[in-house]
Amino acid sequence: MTTGIEVRHIGKDYAGKPAVAEVSFTVADRELFVIVGESGCGKSTLLRLIAGLETPDRGEILLHGARVAGQGTMVPPEQRGTGFVFQSYALWPHMTVRDNVAFPLEAGGMSHKQAARSVEAHLETVSMKELAARKPEALSGGQRQRVALARCLAGGARTILMDEPLANLDPHLRGTMERELLHFHRSSGATTLYITHDQREAMALADRMAVMKGGRFLQVGTPQEIYERPGSVEVAEFIGHGSVVEVYYRDGMADLSGCRFAATAVSGQPEGAARALVRPEGIEILDAGAEGQLAGTVRSVLYRGGIWEAGLDLDAGASLTVAHDAPMRVGDRLAIRIKRAWVLPG
Ligand code: ADP
Ligand code: MG
């Protein structure tokens, strides 16, 4: 597989403080790679370094095999073959949808007629053909975002960089746009780097993803790997709604206050004290009156549409997040059985 983006030991400081401390990763050609992390962790700075809007203090960047930044090299943004989609739409307000998409083509020297044909194809890709004559002000947020995507395609971008493009949209539109983005990504054939603070969105979109914190990557993997086998407490607590508890690990079993349950670990995990991630779907809530392995009292309840999610204080001391398809109330007594857990390495 050829490489779309290659970032080697990249770093960028502002006023002596690293915004991006030290990041290395590669994105395969045509891959959709998502970086997720809390606000301020350095995501936008990293994207701007790749786009050429910032100069790195350390490291180097290659796009489709060509070195674009690093010691002695700084290829300007317009020569990097990248398209950039921001949270705000950055369309030209005085131009129609059609002219917005045609602009990079005609600016690149294409004839008006040829550009018009190409624009039709790109508007087709994002399902915006019917609205080609409208101005941006007469479009919804989602429609504007689709025009911005079509313009990226028209510009011939082989690499598309997206900085929280769905953050301004209302939640129900976001779901629709996620599906459209996946469709767009596949039909564009571009290498896509997508950043977001929303872990749910990251998992829904990514071929592979990175969890970022404090200017560094904590872990890189498929969404399933990161969700099921987080490499650290930080990742385990950032992704999903699981609980990290102190256990004693031995031979594929974990012991929590005398209660033993199956636990998966990296190979070679030694016997001894460890921390385990227990997710709500790994916990069975037993019928009232049943003899459970563990018992506790419900401390808090959130209704999540068809599912009740509760914070459970175990009599043994630890706290777990549990989910149930029947109502739970603060103060309820619950008996539970832990079906599976993941032992955090290290
Ligand atoms: P994110 O996109 O993950 O929210 P940013 O990359 O925007 O994070 O910012 C990372 C850190 O760098 C933050 O502490 C931010 O305040 C700082 N920073 C970003 N851009 C600049 C800038 N142009 N000048 C000074 N500090 C900046
Ligand atoms: Mg940002």
Coordinates of C-alpha atoms and ligand atoms in Angstrom, one line a residue:
M1 CA 0.0 0.0 0.0
T2 CA 1.4 3.5 -0.9
T3 CA 1.6 6.2 1.7
G4 CA -0.7 9.3 1.6
I5 CA 0.6 11.2 4.6
E6 CA 3.8 10.6 6.5
V7 CA 4.6 12.7 9.5
R8 CA 7.9 12.1 11.3
H9 CA 8.7 13.5 14.8
I10 CA 6.8 16.7 14.0
G11 CA 6.7 19.5 16.6
K12 CA 5.5 23.1 16.9
D13 CA 5.9 25.5 19.8
Y14 CA 4.0 28.7 20.6
A15 CA 5.8 31.1 23.0
G16 CA 8.1 28.3 24.1
K17 CA 5.3 25.9 24.9
P18 CA 4.7 22.9 22.6
A19 CA 1.3 22.9 20.9
V20 CA 2.4 19.7 19.1
A21 CA 5.1 18.1 21.1
E22 CA 6.2 15.1 19.1
V23 CA 4.0 13.2 16.7
S24 CA 4.8 10.5 14.1
F25 CA 2.3 8.6 12.0
T26 CA 1.5 7.5 8.5
V27 CA -1.9 7.4 6.6
A28 CA -2.2 5.0 3.7
D29 CA -3.3 6.3 0.3
R30 CA -7.1 6.6 0.3
E31 CA -7.4 5.9 4.0
L32 CA -9.7 7.9 6.3
F33 CA -7.7 8.6 9.5
V34 CA -9.3 10.4 12.4
I35 CA -7.5 12.3 15.2
V36 CA -9.6 12.7 18.4
G37 CA -8.7 14.7 21.5
E38 CA -10.0 17.3 23.8
S39 CA -10.0 21.0 22.9
G40 CA -6.5 22.5 23.1
C41 CA -4.6 19.2 22.6
G42 CA -3.0 20.4 19.4
K43 CA -5.2 18.9 16.6
S44 CA -5.7 22.0 14.6
T45 CA -2.0 22.9 14.8
L46 CA -1.1 19.5 13.5
L47 CA -3.5 19.8 10.6
R48 CA -2.2 23.3 9.8
L49 CA 1.3 22.0 9.8
I50 CA 0.3 19.4 7.2
A51 CA -1.6 21.9 5.1
G52 CA 1.4 24.3 5.1
L53 CA -0.3 27.1 7.1
E54 CA 2.3 26.7 9.8
T55 CA 6.1 25.9 9.7
P56 CA 7.2 23.1 12.0
D57 CA 9.9 23.6 14.6
R58 CA 10.9 20.0 14.4
G59 CA 10.4 17.0 12.1
E60 CA 9.3 16.5 8.6
I61 CA 6.1 15.9 6.5
L62 CA 5.7 13.9 3.3
L63 CA 2.6 13.9 1.1
H64 CA 2.2 11.1 -1.4
G65 CA 5.9 10.5 -1.2
A66 CA 7.0 14.2 -1.7
R67 CA 8.7 16.0 1.2
V68 CA 6.7 19.2 1.8
A69 CA 8.1 20.4 5.2
G70 CA 11.2 19.8 7.2
Q71 CA 14.8 21.1 7.5
G72 CA 15.2 23.5 4.5
T73 CA 11.9 22.6 2.9
M74 CA 8.7 24.5 3.1
V75 CA 6.3 23.9 0.1
P76 CA 3.6 26.6 0.1
P77 CA 0.0 25.4 0.8
E78 CA -1.3 25.9 -2.7
Q79 CA 1.4 23.5 -4.1
R80 CA 0.7 20.6 -1.6
G81 CA -2.4 19.3 -3.4
T82 CA -4.4 19.4 -0.2
G83 CA -8.0 20.6 0.3
F84 CA -9.0 22.0 3.6
V85 CA -12.5 21.9 5.1
F86 CA -13.1 23.9 8.2
Q87 CA -15.8 24.1 10.8
S88 CA -17.0 27.3 9.2
Y89 CA -17.7 26.9 5.5
A90 CA -15.6 29.5 3.9
L91 CA -17.6 29.8 0.7
W92 CA -17.7 33.0 -1.4
P93 CA -21.0 34.6 -0.4
H94 CA -21.5 36.5 -3.7
M95 CA -21.1 33.4 -5.9
T96 CA -23.6 30.7 -6.6
V97 CA -22.9 27.1 -5.6
R98 CA -21.8 26.3 -9.2
D99 CA -19.3 29.3 -9.3
N100 CA -17.9 28.4 -5.9
V101 CA -17.0 24.9 -7.1
A102 CA -15.8 26.2 -10.5
F103 CA -13.5 28.8 -9.0
P104 CA -10.5 26.6 -8.3
L105 CA -10.8 25.1 -11.8
E106 CA -10.9 28.3 -13.7
A107 CA -8.3 29.8 -11.5
G108 CA -6.1 26.8 -12.5
G109 CA -6.6 27.7 -16.2
M110 CA -9.4 25.4 -17.2
S111 CA -11.8 26.7 -19.9
H112 CA -15.2 27.9 -18.7
K113 CA -16.9 25.1 -20.7
Q114 CA -14.7 22.4 -19.4
A115 CA -15.0 23.7 -15.8
A116 CA -18.8 23.6 -16.1
R117 CA -18.8 20.0 -17.0
S118 CA -16.4 19.1 -14.2
V119 CA -18.5 21.0 -11.7
E120 CA -21.6 19.1 -12.6
A121 CA -19.8 15.8 -11.8
H122 CA -18.5 17.1 -8.4
L123 CA -21.9 18.5 -7.5
E124 CA -23.4 15.1 -8.3
T125 CA -20.9 13.4 -5.9
V126 CA -22.2 15.5 -3.1
S127 CA -25.9 15.5 -4.2
M128 CA -26.0 19.2 -4.8
K129 CA -26.9 19.4 -8.5
E130 CA -30.4 20.7 -7.9
L131 CA -29.2 23.6 -5.8
A132 CA -26.3 24.7 -8.1
A133 CA -27.8 28.1 -8.9
R134 CA -28.3 29.1 -5.2
K135 CA -26.1 31.4 -3.1
P136 CA -24.6 30.1 0.1
E137 CA -27.0 32.2 2.2
A138 CA -29.9 30.2 0.9
L139 CA -28.4 26.9 2.0
S140 CA -28.5 24.9 5.3
G141 CA -25.3 24.2 7.2
G142 CA -25.1 20.7 5.9
Q143 CA -25.6 21.8 2.3
R144 CA -22.8 24.5 2.6
Q145 CA -20.5 21.8 4.0
R146 CA -21.2 19.7 0.9
V147 CA -20.4 22.6 -1.4
A148 CA -17.1 23.0 0.4
L149 CA -16.4 19.3 -0.1
A150 CA -17.2 19.6 -3.9
R151 CA -14.8 22.5 -4.1
C152 CA -12.0 20.4 -2.5
L153 CA -12.6 17.7 -5.2
A154 CA -12.7 20.3 -8.0
G155 CA -9.3 21.6 -6.7
G156 CA -7.9 18.2 -7.5
A157 CA -6.9 17.5 -3.9
R158 CA -5.3 14.1 -3.3
T159 CA -5.2 14.9 0.4
I160 CA -8.2 16.3 2.2
L161 CA -7.8 17.8 5.7
M162 CA -11.0 18.3 7.8
D163 CA -11.0 20.4 11.0
E164 CA -14.2 19.5 12.9
P165 CA -16.4 20.0 9.8
L166 CA -19.6 18.9 11.6
A167 CA -19.1 20.7 14.9
N168 CA -21.5 23.5 13.9
L169 CA -24.3 21.2 12.8
D170 CA -27.2 20.1 14.9
P171 CA -27.0 16.5 16.2
H172 CA -29.6 15.0 13.9
L173 CA -28.0 16.5 10.8
R174 CA -24.6 15.3 12.0
G175 CA -25.6 11.7 11.7
T176 CA -26.7 12.2 8.1
M177 CA -23.5 14.1 7.3
E178 CA -21.4 11.3 8.8
R179 CA -22.9 8.9 6.3
E180 CA -22.4 11.4 3.5
L181 CA -18.8 12.0 4.5
L182 CA -18.1 8.3 4.3
H183 CA -19.7 8.1 0.9
F184 CA -17.8 11.2 -0.2
H185 CA -14.5 9.8 1.1
R186 CA -15.0 6.5 -0.9
S187 CA -16.0 8.2 -4.1
S188 CA -13.3 10.9 -4.0
G189 CA -10.4 8.5 -3.7
A190 CA -8.6 11.1 -1.6
T191 CA -6.5 10.4 1.5
T192 CA -8.4 12.1 4.3
L193 CA -7.3 13.3 7.7
Y194 CA -10.2 14.3 9.9
I195 CA -10.0 15.8 13.3
T196 CA -12.7 16.0 16.0
H197 CA -13.2 16.3 19.7
D198 CA -16.1 13.9 19.5
Q199 CA -15.1 10.3 20.2
R200 CA -18.4 8.9 18.9
E201 CA -17.9 10.6 15.5
A202 CA -14.3 9.5 15.4
M203 CA -15.3 5.8 15.8
A204 CA -18.1 6.1 13.3
L205 CA -15.9 7.5 10.5
A206 CA -12.4 6.2 11.0
D207 CA -10.5 3.4 9.2
R208 CA -7.9 4.0 11.8
M209 CA -7.8 6.7 14.5
A210 CA -5.4 8.3 16.9
V211 CA -6.2 9.6 20.4
M212 CA -4.3 12.8 21.1
K213 CA -3.5 14.5 24.4
G214 CA -1.1 17.3 25.3
G215 CA 0.5 17.5 21.8
R216 CA 1.2 13.7 21.5
F217 CA -0.6 10.6 20.3
L218 CA -1.5 8.3 23.1
Q219 CA -2.6 5.4 20.8
V220 CA -3.2 4.6 17.2
G221 CA -5.5 1.8 16.0
T222 CA -8.8 0.8 14.4
P223 CA -11.8 2.1 16.3
Q224 CA -12.5 -1.4 17.5
E225 CA -8.9 -1.9 18.8
I226 CA -9.0 1.4 20.6
Y227 CA -12.4 0.7 22.1
E228 CA -11.8 -2.9 23.1
R229 CA -8.1 -2.8 23.9
P230 CA -7.1 0.7 25.1
G231 CA -3.4 0.9 25.9
S232 CA -3.6 3.1 28.9
V233 CA -6.0 4.4 31.6
E234 CA -6.1 7.8 29.8
V235 CA -7.4 6.2 26.6
A236 CA -9.8 3.9 28.5
E237 CA -11.3 6.8 30.3
F238 CA -11.6 9.0 27.2
I239 CA -13.2 6.5 24.8
G240 CA -16.7 5.2 25.8
H241 CA -18.3 5.1 29.2
G242 CA -16.3 2.4 30.9
S243 CA -15.0 2.2 34.5
V244 CA -11.4 1.5 35.5
V245 CA -11.2 -0.7 38.6
E246 CA -8.3 -2.1 40.7
V247 CA -8.1 -5.9 40.4
Y248 CA -5.7 -8.8 41.0
Y249 CA -5.0 -10.5 37.6
R250 CA -4.0 -14.2 37.1
D251 CA -4.3 -16.4 34.1
G252 CA -7.1 -14.7 32.2
M253 CA -9.1 -14.0 35.4
A254 CA -9.4 -10.9 37.4
D255 CA -10.4 -10.7 41.1
L256 CA -12.3 -7.7 42.4
S257 CA -12.9 -8.0 46.2
G258 CA -13.1 -11.8 46.0
C259 CA -15.3 -11.8 42.9
R260 CA -13.6 -13.5 40.0
F261 CA -14.4 -12.8 36.3
A262 CA -12.9 -13.4 32.8
A263 CA -10.4 -10.7 31.8
T264 CA -8.5 -10.3 28.5
A265 CA -5.0 -9.0 28.7
V266 CA -2.0 -8.5 26.4
S267 CA 0.1 -11.7 26.1
G268 CA 2.6 -11.9 28.9
Q269 CA 0.6 -9.9 31.4
P270 CA 2.1 -10.9 34.7
E271 CA 0.2 -12.1 37.7
G272 CA -0.5 -9.3 40.2
A273 CA -2.2 -6.1 40.9
A274 CA -3.6 -4.4 37.8
R275 CA -6.2 -2.1 36.5
A276 CA -9.1 -3.4 34.4
L277 CA -11.6 -1.6 32.2
V278 CA -15.2 -2.8 32.6
R279 CA -17.7 -1.5 30.1
P280 CA -21.5 -1.4 30.7
E281 CA -22.0 -4.0 28.0
G282 CA -19.7 -6.3 29.9
I283 CA -21.9 -6.2 33.0
E284 CA -25.1 -8.2 33.5
I285 CA -27.7 -6.8 35.8
L286 CA -29.4 -9.7 37.6
D287 CA -33.1 -10.0 38.5
A288 CA -34.1 -8.5 41.8
G289 CA -33.4 -10.9 44.6
A290 CA -30.9 -13.0 42.7
E291 CA -27.6 -13.8 44.3
G292 CA -25.1 -11.8 42.3
Q293 CA -21.4 -11.8 42.4
L294 CA -21.3 -8.2 43.4
A295 CA -23.9 -5.9 45.0
G296 CA -24.1 -2.1 45.1
T297 CA -26.3 1.0 45.3
V298 CA -27.3 3.2 42.4
R299 CA -25.8 6.7 42.9
S300 CA -26.9 8.5 39.7
V301 CA -29.0 7.7 36.7
L302 CA -29.0 9.1 33.1
Y303 CA -31.7 8.2 30.6
R304 CA -30.1 7.6 27.2
G305 CA -33.2 6.8 25.1
G306 CA -34.3 3.2 25.7
I307 CA -31.3 2.6 28.0
W308 CA -30.8 3.8 31.6
E309 CA -27.2 4.4 32.5
A310 CA -26.3 4.4 36.2
G311 CA -23.3 5.0 38.4
L312 CA -23.2 2.1 40.8
D313 CA -21.3 2.2 44.1
L314 CA -20.3 -1.4 44.9
D315 CA -20.4 -2.5 48.6
A316 CA -16.8 -3.7 47.9
G317 CA -15.7 -0.1 47.3
A318 CA -15.3 0.5 43.6
S319 CA -17.7 2.3 41.3
L320 CA -19.0 1.0 37.9
T321 CA -21.1 2.4 35.1
V322 CA -23.9 0.0 34.3
A323 CA -26.6 0.1 31.6
H324 CA -30.0 -1.4 31.7
D325 CA -33.1 -1.5 29.4
A326 CA -35.4 -1.0 32.3
P327 CA -35.6 2.0 34.6
M328 CA -33.2 2.3 37.5
R329 CA -33.5 4.8 40.3
V330 CA -31.1 6.5 42.7
G331 CA -30.9 4.3 45.9
D332 CA -31.9 1.1 44.1
R333 CA -29.9 -2.0 45.2
L334 CA -28.5 -4.0 42.3
A335 CA -26.8 -7.4 42.0
I336 CA -24.5 -7.7 39.0
R337 CA -22.2 -10.2 37.3
I338 CA -19.2 -9.0 35.3
K339 CA -19.0 -11.0 32.1
R340 CA -15.7 -9.6 30.7
A341 CA -13.1 -7.0 31.2
W342 CA -9.9 -5.7 29.6
V343 CA -6.7 -5.5 31.7
L344 CA -4.8 -2.3 31.0
P345 CA -1.2 -3.0 30.1
G346 CA 1.6 -1.7 32.3
Ligands
ADP1 P1 -7.2 21.9 19.2 O1 -7.4 22.1 17.8 O2 -6.9 20.5 19.6 O3 -8.3 22.5 20.1 P2 -5.0 23.8 18.9 O4 -4.0 23.1 17.9 O5 -5.9 24.8 18.3 O6 -5.8 22.7 19.6 O7 -4.1 24.5 20.1 C1 -3.1 23.8 20.8 C2 -2.5 24.7 21.7 O8 -1.7 25.7 21.1 C3 -3.5 25.5 22.6 O9 -2.9 25.6 23.9 C4 -3.6 26.8 21.9 O10 -3.9 27.8 22.8 C5 -2.2 27.0 21.3 N1 -2.2 27.8 20.1 C6 -2.8 27.4 18.9 N2 -2.6 28.3 18.0 C7 -1.8 29.3 18.5 C8 -1.3 30.5 18.0 N3 -1.4 30.9 16.7 N4 -0.5 31.3 18.9 C9 -0.3 30.9 20.1 N5 -0.8 29.7 20.7 C10 -1.6 28.9 19.9
MG2 MG -9.1 22.9 16.8

